[in-house]
XYZ file of C-alpha atoms in Angstrom:
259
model
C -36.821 79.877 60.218
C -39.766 77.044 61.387
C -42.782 78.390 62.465
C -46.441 77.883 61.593
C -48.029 80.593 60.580
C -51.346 81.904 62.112
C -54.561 81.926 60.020
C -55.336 85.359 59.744
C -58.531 85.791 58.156
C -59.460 88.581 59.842
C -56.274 91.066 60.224
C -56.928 94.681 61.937
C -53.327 95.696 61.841
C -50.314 95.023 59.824
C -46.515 95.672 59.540
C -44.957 95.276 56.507
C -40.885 95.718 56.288
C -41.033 98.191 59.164
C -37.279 99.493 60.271
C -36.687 102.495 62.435
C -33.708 103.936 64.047
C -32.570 105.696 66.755
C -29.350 107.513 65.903
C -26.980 104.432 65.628
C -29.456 102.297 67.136
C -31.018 100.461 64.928
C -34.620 99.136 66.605
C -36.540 97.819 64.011
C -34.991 96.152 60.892
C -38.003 94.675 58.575
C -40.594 93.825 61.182
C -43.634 92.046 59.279
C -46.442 90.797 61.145
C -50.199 90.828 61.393
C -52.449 91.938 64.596
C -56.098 88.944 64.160
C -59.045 91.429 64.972
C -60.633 90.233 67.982
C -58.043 88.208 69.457
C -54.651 88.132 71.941
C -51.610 88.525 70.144
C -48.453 89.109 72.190
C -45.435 90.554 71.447
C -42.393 88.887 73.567
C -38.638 89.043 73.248
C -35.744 90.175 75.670
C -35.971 93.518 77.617
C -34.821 96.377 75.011
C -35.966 94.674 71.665
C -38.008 97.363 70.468
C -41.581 95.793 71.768
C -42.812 98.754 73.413
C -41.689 100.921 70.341
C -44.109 98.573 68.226
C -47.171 99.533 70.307
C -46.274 103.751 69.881
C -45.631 102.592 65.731
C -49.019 101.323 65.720
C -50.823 104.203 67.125
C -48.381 106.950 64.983
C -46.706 108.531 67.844
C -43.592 106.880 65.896
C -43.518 107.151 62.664
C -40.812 104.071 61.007
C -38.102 105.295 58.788
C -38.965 102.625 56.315
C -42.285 100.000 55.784
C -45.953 100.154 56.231
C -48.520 100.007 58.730
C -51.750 99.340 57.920
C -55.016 99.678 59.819
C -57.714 98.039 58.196
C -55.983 98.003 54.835
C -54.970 101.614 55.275
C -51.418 103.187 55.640
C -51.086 105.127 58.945
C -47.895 105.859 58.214
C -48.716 108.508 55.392
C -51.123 109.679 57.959
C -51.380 113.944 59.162
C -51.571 114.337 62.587
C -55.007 115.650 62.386
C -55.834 112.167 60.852
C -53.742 110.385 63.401
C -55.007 112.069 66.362
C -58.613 110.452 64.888
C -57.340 107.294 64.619
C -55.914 107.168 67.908
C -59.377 107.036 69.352
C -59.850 103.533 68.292
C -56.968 102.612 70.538
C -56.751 102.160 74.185
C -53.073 102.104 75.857
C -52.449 100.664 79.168
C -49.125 101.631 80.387
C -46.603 99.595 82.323
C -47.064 102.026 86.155
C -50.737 102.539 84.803
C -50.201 106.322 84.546
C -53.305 107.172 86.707
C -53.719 110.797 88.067
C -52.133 111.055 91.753
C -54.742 114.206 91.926
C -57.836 112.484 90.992
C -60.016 109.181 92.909
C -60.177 106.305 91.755
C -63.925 107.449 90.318
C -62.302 110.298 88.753
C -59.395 108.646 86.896
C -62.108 106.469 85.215
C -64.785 108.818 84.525
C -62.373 110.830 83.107
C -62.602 109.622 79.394
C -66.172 109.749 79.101
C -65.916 113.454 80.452
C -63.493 114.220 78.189
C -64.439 112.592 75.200
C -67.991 112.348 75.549
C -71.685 113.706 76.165
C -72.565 111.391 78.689
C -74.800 112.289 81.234
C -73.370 112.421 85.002
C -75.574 109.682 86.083
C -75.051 106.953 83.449
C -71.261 108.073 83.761
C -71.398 107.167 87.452
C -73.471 104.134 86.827
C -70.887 103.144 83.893
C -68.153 103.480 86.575
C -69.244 102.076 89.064
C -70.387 98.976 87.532
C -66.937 98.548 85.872
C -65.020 98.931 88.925
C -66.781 96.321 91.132
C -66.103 94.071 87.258
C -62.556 94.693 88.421
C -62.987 94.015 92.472
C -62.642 97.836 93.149
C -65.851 98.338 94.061
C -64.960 99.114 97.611
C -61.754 101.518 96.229
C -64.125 104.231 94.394
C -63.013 106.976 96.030
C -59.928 106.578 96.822
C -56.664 107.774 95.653
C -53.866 106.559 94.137
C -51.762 106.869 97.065
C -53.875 104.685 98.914
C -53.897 101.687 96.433
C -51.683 98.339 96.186
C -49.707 98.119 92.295
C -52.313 95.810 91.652
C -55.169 97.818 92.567
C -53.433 100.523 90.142
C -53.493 98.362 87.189
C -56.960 97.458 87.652
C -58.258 100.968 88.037
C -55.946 101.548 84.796
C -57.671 98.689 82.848
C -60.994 100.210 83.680
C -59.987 103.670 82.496
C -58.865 101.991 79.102
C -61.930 99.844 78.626
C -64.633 102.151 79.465
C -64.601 103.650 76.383
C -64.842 100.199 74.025
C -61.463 100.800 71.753
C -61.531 98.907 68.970
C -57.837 98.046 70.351
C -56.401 97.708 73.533
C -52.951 97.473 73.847
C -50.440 96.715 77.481
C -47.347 97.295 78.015
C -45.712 95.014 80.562
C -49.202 94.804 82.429
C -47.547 92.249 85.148
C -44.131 93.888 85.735
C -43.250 94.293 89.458
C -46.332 91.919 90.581
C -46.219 88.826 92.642
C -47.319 85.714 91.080
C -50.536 85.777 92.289
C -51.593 89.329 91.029
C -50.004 88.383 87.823
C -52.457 85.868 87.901
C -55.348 87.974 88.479
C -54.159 91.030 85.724
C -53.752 87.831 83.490
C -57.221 87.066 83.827
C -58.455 90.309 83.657
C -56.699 90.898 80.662
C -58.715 86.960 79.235
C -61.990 88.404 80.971
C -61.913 91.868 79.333
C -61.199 90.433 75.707
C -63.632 88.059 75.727
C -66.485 90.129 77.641
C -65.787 93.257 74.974
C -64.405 91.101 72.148
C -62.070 93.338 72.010
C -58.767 93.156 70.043
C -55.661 92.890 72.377
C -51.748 93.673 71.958
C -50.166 92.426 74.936
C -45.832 93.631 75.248
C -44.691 91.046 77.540
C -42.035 89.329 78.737
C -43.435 87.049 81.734
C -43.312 83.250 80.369
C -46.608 81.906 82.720
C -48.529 84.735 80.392
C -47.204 83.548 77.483
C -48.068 79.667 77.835
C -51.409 80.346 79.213
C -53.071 83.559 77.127
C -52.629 84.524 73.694
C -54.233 83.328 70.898
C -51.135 84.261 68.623
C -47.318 85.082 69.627
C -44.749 87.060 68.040
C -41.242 87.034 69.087
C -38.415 90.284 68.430
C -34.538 89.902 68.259
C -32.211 92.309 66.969
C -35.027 94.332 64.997
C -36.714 91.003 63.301
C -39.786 88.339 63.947
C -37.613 85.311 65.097
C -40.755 83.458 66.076
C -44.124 83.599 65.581
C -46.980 80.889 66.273
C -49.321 80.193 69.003
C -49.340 79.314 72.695
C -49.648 75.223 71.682
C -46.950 75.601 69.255
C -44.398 76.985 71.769
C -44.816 73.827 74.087
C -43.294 71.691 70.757
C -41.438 74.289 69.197
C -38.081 73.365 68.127
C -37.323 77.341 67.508
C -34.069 77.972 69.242
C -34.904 81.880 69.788
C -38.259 80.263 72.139
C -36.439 77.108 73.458
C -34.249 79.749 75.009
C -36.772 82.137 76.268
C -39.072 80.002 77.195
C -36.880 77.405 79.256
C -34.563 80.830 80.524
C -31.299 79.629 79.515
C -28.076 81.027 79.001
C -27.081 79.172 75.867
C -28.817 79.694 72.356
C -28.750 82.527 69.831
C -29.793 84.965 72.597
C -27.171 86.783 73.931
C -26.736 87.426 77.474
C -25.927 90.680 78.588
């Protein structure tokens, strides 16, 4: 397989033969990659791939049948829970529908880790909220509820939730599925903004090509449980990879099968 190789100098996270299965399933067959600290890297392929299993791998709510992963040189996989649920903090999870709570405001879904997890005082907490929602254009939303918001306006107040804490690692799953082109564009940006305001390193599952080509630093691509590409965004526009020629350009024929 041609590919060029990121420079990883700097590697937070690594997979090293990882395979899991799901009863006859087989999801991940020897999936070896490495996550740059302080960068984009996005993990792309064909709906059902495994890509969102990756992301739960890397925080131990799935533990692989076979492989490593290492965080900061050290093997989560051999991990307790009680040293799992620990490492978990240093990770921040933004889910595909943005899982906010239909019962809480806006305020209140994004205040909620600091109450949770923290000591803060109510008024920096409100000040710390605040000031992150009107980062996000929400300013005006504060209190409302989730009912009352756009699916954009959920993602945003989701993003703020999973920043306001400063992980060490922020992670999305599918954060433009369902949006028009032009909120895409804006939850792109955010996504840009937020990394390089926090410096922040960012796992983006994805399978929308305009993200691809215009934000990650570094790109990985699954088929049938392996890396068939990897390389960055400049690399895909002269790739002569098959597995990305196909993705990339959407076309039936190549080594992707078509449902």
């Amino acid at each position: 397989m041609k590919s060029n190789t990121p420079d990883m100098r700097d590697v937070i996270v690594e997979f090293q033969g990882v395979a899991k299965r799901f009863g006859t399933q087989e999801v991940h067959k020897d999936i070896t990659l490495k996550i740059p600290r302080g960068k984009i890297t996005y993990i792309v392929g064909p709906s059902g791939t495994g890509k969102s299993v990756l992301l739960k791998e890397m925080i131990g709510l799935i533990r692989p049948d076979k492989g490593a992963i290492l965080l900061d040189g050290e093997d989560i996989t051999k991990m307790s829970e009680k040293e799992l649920l620990l490492l978990r903090r240093r990770f921040s999870l933004l889910f595909q529908q943005g899982a906010l709570f239909d019962f809480m405001s806006v305020f209140d879904n994004v205040a909620f880790p600091l109450r949770e997890h923290t000591k803060t005082p109510a008024t920096e907490i409100k000040s710390k909220v605040v000031s992150l929602l009107t980062k996000v254009g929400l300013k005006h939303a504060i209190y409302k509820m989730p009912g009352e918001l756009s699916g954009g306006m959920k993602k945003r107040v989701a993003l703020a939730r999973a920043v306001i804490l400063h992980p060490e690692i922020l992670m999305y799953d599918e954060p433009v599925a369902g949006l028009d082109p032009i909120m895409s564009s804006v939850i792109d940006n955010l996504i840009y903004t937020t990394q390089q305001q926090f410096k922040i390193t960012t796992v983006v599952v994805s399978h929308d090509i305009q993200s691809i080509l215009t934000i990650p630093d570094y790109i990985y691509m699954l088929y049938k449980g392996y890396i068939v590409y990897q390389g960055t965004k400049e690399d895909i526009k002269t790739s002569d990879n098959p597995y990305i020629v196909q993705f990339i350009n959407a076309k039936k024929d190549g080594p992707i099968e078509v449902a």
